[in-house]
C-alpha positions as a Markdown table, in Angstrom:
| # | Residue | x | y | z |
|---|---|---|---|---|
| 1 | Unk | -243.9 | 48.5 | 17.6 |
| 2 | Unk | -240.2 | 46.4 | 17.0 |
| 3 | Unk | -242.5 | 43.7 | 15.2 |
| 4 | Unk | -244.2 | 45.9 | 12.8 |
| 5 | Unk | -241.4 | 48.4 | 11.9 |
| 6 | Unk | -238.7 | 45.3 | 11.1 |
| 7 | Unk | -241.7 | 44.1 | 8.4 |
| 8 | Unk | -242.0 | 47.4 | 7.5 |
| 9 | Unk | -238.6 | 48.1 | 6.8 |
| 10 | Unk | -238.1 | 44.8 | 5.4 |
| 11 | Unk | -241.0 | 45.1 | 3.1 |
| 12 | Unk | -240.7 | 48.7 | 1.9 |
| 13 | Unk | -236.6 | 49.6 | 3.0 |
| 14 | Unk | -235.9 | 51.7 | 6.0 |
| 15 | Unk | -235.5 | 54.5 | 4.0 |
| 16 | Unk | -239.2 | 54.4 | 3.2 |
| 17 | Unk | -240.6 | 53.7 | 6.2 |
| 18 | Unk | -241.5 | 57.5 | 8.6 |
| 19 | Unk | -241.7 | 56.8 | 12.5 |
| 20 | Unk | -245.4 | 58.4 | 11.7 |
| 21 | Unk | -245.9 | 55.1 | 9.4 |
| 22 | Unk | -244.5 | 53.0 | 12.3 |
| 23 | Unk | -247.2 | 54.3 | 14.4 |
| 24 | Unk | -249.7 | 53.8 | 12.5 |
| 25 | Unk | -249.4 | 50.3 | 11.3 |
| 26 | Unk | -248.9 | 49.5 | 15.0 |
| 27 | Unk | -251.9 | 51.3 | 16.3 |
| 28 | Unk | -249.6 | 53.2 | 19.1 |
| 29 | Unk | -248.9 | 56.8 | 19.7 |
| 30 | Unk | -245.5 | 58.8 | 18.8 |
| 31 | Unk | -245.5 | 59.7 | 22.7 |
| 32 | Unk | -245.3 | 55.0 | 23.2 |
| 33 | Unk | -242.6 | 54.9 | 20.3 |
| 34 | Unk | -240.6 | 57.7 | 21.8 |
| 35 | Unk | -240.8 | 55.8 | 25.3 |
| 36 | Unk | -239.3 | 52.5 | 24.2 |
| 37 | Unk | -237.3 | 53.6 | 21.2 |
| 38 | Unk | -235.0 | 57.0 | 20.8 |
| 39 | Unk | -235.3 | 57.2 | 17.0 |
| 40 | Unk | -236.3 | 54.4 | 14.4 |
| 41 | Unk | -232.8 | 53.5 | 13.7 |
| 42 | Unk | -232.4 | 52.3 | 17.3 |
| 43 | Unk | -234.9 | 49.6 | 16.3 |
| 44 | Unk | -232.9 | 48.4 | 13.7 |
| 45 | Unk | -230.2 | 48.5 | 16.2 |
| 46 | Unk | -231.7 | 46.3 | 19.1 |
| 47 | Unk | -232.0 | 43.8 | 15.9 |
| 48 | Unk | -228.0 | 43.3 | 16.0 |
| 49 | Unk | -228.0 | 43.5 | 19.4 |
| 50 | Unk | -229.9 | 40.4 | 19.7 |
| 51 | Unk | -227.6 | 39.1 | 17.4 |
| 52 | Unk | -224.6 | 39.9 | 19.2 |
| 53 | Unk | -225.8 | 37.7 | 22.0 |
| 54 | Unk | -225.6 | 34.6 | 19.6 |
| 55 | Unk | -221.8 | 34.9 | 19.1 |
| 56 | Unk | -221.5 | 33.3 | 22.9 |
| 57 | Unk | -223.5 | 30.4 | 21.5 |
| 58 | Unk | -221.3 | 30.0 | 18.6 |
| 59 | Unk | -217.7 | 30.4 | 20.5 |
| 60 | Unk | -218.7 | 27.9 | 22.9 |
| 61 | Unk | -219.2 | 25.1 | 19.7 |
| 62 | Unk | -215.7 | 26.7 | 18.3 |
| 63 | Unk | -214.1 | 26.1 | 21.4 |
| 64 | Unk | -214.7 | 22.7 | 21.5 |
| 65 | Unk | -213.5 | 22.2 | 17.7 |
| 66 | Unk | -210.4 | 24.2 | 17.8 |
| 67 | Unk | -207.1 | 23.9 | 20.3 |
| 68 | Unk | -205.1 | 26.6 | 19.1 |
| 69 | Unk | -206.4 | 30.3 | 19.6 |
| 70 | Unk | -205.4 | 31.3 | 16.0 |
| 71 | Unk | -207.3 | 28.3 | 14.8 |
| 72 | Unk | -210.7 | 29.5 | 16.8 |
| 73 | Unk | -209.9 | 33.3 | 15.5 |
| 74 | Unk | -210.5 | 31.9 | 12.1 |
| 75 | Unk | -213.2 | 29.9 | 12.8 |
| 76 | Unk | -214.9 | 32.4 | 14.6 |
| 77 | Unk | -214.4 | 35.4 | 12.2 |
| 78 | Unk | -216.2 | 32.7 | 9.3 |
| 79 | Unk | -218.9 | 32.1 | 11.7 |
| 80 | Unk | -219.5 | 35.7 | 12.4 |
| 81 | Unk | -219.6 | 36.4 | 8.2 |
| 82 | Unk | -222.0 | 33.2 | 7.9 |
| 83 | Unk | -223.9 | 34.4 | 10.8 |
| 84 | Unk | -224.7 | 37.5 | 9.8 |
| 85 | Unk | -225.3 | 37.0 | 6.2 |
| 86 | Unk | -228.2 | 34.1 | 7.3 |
| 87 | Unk | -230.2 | 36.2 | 9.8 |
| 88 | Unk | -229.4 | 39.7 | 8.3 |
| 89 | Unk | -228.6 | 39.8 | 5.0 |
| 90 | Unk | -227.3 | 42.4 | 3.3 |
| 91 | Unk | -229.8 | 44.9 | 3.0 |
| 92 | Unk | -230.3 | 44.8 | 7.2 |
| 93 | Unk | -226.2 | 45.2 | 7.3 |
| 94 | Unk | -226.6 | 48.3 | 5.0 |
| 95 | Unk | -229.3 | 49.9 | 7.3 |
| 96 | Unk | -228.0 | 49.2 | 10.5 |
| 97 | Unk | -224.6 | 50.4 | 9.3 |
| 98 | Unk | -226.0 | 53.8 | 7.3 |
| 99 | Unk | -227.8 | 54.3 | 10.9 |
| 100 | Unk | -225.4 | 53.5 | 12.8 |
| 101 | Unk | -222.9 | 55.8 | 11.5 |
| 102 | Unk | -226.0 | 59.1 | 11.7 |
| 103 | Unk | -227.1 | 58.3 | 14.9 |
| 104 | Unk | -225.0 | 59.5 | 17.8 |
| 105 | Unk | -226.9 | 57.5 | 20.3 |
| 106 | Unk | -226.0 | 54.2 | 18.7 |
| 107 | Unk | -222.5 | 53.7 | 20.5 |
| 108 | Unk | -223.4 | 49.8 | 20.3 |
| 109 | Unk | -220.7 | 49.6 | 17.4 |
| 110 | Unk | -218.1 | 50.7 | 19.3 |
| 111 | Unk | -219.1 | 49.8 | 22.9 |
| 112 | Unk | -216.5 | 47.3 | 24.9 |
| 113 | Unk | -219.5 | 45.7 | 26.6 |
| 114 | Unk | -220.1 | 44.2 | 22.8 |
| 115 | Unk | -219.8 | 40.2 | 23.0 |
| 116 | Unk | -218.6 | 40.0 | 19.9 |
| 117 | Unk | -215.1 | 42.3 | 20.9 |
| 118 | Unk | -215.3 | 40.1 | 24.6 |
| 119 | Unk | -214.7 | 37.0 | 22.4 |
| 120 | Unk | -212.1 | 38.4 | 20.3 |
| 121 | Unk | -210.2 | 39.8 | 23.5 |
| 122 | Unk | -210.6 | 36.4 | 24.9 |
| 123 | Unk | -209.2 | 34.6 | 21.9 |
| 124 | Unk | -206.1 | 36.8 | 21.9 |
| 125 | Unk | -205.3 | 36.2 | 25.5 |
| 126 | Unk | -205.8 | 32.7 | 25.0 |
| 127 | Unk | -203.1 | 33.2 | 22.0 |
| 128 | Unk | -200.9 | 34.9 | 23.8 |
| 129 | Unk | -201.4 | 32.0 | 26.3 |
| 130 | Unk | -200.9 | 29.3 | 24.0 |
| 131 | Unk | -198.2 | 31.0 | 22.0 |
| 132 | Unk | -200.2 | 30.8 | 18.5 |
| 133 | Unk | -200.7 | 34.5 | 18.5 |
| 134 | Unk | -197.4 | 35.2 | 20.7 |
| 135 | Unk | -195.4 | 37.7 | 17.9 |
| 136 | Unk | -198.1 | 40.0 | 17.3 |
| 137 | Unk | -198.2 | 43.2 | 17.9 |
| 138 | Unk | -199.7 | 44.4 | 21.5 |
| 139 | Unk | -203.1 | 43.5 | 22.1 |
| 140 | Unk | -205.2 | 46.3 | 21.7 |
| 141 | Unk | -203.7 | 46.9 | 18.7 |
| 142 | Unk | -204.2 | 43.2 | 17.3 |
| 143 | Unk | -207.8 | 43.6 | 18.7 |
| 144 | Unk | -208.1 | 46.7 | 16.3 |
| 145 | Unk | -206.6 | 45.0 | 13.3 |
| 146 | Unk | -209.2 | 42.2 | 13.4 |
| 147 | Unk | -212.4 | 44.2 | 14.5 |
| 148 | Unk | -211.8 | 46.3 | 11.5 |
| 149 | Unk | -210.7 | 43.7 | 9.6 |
| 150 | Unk | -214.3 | 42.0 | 10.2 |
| 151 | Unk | -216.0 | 45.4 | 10.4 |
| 152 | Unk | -214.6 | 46.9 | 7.3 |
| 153 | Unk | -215.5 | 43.2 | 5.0 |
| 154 | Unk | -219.2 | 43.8 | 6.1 |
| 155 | Unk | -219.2 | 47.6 | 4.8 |
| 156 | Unk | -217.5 | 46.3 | 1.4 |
| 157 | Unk | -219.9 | 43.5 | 1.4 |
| 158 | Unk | -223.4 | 45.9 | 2.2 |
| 159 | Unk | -221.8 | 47.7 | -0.9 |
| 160 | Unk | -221.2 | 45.6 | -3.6 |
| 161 | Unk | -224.1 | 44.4 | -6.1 |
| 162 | Unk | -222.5 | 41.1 | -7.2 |
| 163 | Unk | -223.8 | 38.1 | -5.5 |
| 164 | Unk | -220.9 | 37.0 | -3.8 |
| 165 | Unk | -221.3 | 35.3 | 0.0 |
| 166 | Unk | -219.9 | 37.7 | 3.0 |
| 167 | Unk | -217.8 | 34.5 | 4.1 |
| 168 | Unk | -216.9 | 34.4 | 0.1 |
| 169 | Unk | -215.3 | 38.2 | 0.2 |
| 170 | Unk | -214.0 | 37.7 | 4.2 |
| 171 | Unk | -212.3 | 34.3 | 3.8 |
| 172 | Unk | -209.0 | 35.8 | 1.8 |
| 173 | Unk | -208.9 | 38.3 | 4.6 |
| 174 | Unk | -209.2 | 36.6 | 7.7 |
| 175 | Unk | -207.0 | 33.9 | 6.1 |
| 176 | Unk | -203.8 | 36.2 | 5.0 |
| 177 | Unk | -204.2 | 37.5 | 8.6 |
| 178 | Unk | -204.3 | 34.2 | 10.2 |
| 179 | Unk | -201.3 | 33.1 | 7.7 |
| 180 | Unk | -199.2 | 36.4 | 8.6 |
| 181 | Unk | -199.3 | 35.2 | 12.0 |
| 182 | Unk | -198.5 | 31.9 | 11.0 |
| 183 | Unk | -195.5 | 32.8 | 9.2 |
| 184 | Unk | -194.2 | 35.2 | 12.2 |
| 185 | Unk | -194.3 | 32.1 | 14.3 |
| 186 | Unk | -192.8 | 29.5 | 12.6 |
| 187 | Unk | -190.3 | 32.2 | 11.3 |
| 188 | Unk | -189.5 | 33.3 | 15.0 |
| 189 | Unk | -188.9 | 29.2 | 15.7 |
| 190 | Unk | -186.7 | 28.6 | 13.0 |
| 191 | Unk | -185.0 | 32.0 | 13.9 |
| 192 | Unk | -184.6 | 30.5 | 17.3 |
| 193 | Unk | -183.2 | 26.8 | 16.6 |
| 194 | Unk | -180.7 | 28.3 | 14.1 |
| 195 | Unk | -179.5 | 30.4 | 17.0 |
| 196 | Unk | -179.0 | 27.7 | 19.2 |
């Protein structure tokens, strides 16, 4: 059923594509779609999902590339955009986004179980740790800044009908961010050895 309704949608749009079109193609009942699936945007759905799970993958290669946390946020954010724009494109964000945002079941976006938020939680703490992200603001709210941050790119990017990259419109973003930060710390240093 997941196999054929992903070729559907990606052949015809999801708009265009009826559960009762789903079944059929597949050769199933409505009774075996409603027993694995709650409505035909949660297929959609279980598509990110499986994404979601690469972001572990990913980290672990970051980690090993970047000392500082701030460093890894950045690289990580422009893995995320590259990621995403490679195995979903833009016409999968806009779906899973429209559905996610009319289906009440799909709590996935916001859910604290995500690995993506797990990573970016981590990376703070490490920040915090390392002092790199020391001056921000409290952590939840730094966590917030940056999920929407990331969140709020792939919604602009879904819209728009240039043919600009998702890294191409998230890189000034993620960048000022990381700079902001940046320039808090060394500003806090200098603030420091002057009153010393």
């Amino acid at each position: 059923i997941k196999t054929v309704a992903l070729a559907l949608f990606e052949k015809y749009g999801y708009e265009k594509v009826s559960v009762d079109r789903i079944v059929k193609e597949s050769k199933t009942s409505k009774g075996s779609f409603y027993q694995h699936f709650p409505s035909k945007s949660s297929i959609s759905m279980m598509r990110f999902m499986e994404m979601d799970k690469n972001y572990v993958n990913i980290y672990s290669q970051i980690k090993l590339e970047h000392h500082l946390a701030i460093d890894r946020l950045e690289g990580f954010c422009f893995s995320v955009y590259a990621t995403l724009e490679q195995e979903m494109g833009r016409e999968w964000m806009r779906v899973i986004y429209s559905a996610g945002s009319i289906e009440k079941e799909l709590t996935f976006f916001t859910s604290e179980d995500r690995k993506l938020y797990k990573i970016i939680l981590e990376i703070i703490e490490d920040g915090k740790k390392d002092g790199s992200l020391k001056n921000t603001i409290s952590k939840e709210q730094f966590f917030q800044v940056i999920i929407q941050a990331l969140m709020g790119t792939i919604y602009y990017w879904g819209l728009q009908s240039d043919n600009r990259s998702l890294v191409e419109i998230g890189t000034p973003l993620i960048q000022q961010l990381v700079k902001s930060y940046n320039w808090k710390l060394s500003y806090s240093m200098v603030h420091i050895e002057t009153n010393i």
